[in-house]
Amino acid sequence: QLAHFFISEVAQFFIDKGTPTEDDKNAPQLSETEFTISTIESKKLSVLNYTDSITWVSSNTTIAKVNDQGLVRAVAEGQTSVYALLSDGKCLKANVTVTKSEYSMGDVNLDGEFDVADVVLLQKWLLAVPDIELKHWENADFYEDGMLNVFDLCMMREQLIS
């Protein structure tokens, strides 16, 4: 709770310090300022018209987390905000709504279950076996970096075993 309060207060300080007006077309702006994702999805945010460093912060990491590349990963149902704290002192805000997914993490073939078939499918996809399709690749991104590789496969196997 205290961390959530602190993050909100810091973000509000940056917002009060100076968020660009909508009239300024060359001002830094988020690729999206409001979006909805399900509990197994992620969305990549970026700051347009800005090339310096950005610190990404989620106001409630129990709802959604954001990594240092702006990849927002849903955790649980609810609403939160993601902030891009710019090195020039400005702050940009995106409102995030997370809805419950009918599928679970690991269910890459979308059959409603996370099982060995999903692990085998990911392994074949990583080995570039012809005609292999991942219906929902985000369900296999256990490493939460916005891409699939052997690290995700290892973490997926570990999750299945535990």
Coordinates of C-alpha atoms in Angstrom, one line a residue, residues 38 40-44 67 71-73 103-110 114 118 121-123 125-126 132-149 152-153 156:
S38 CA -6.8 -9.4 -20.6
I40 CA -2.8 -13.1 -20.2
E41 CA -1.9 -10.2 -22.6
S42 CA 0.7 -7.5 -22.8
K43 CA 1.0 -4.3 -24.7
K44 CA 4.1 -2.3 -25.7
N67 CA 9.3 -3.2 -17.8
L71 CA 6.0 -3.5 -22.1
V72 CA 2.9 -3.6 -20.0
R73 CA 2.0 -7.1 -18.7
Y103 CA -7.5 -18.7 -21.3
S104 CA -4.6 -19.2 -18.9
M105 CA -0.9 -18.5 -19.1
G106 CA 0.9 -21.3 -21.0
D107 CA -2.2 -22.2 -23.1
V108 CA -0.6 -21.4 -26.5
N109 CA -2.9 -23.7 -28.5
L110 CA -6.0 -22.1 -26.9
F114 CA -2.1 -25.6 -20.0
D118 CA 1.4 -26.5 -25.1
L121 CA 4.0 -26.8 -29.5
L122 CA 6.3 -24.1 -28.2
Q123 CA 9.3 -26.3 -28.6
W125 CA 7.7 -23.4 -33.0
L126 CA 11.2 -22.5 -31.5
I132 CA 3.5 -24.9 -36.6
E133 CA 1.3 -22.0 -35.5
L134 CA 1.0 -20.5 -32.0
K135 CA -2.5 -19.2 -31.7
H136 CA -1.6 -16.9 -28.8
W137 CA 2.1 -16.5 -28.5
E138 CA 1.8 -14.1 -25.5
N139 CA 0.6 -17.0 -23.4
A140 CA 4.1 -18.5 -23.7
D141 CA 6.0 -15.3 -22.7
F142 CA 6.9 -16.5 -19.2
Y143 CA 10.1 -14.4 -19.2
E144 CA 7.9 -11.3 -19.8
D145 CA 10.2 -9.7 -22.4
G146 CA 7.8 -9.5 -25.4
M147 CA 9.5 -12.2 -27.3
L148 CA 9.7 -16.0 -27.3
N149 CA 12.9 -18.0 -26.8
D152 CA 10.3 -19.0 -22.0
L153 CA 10.4 -22.7 -22.8
M156 CA 7.1 -22.9 -19.2

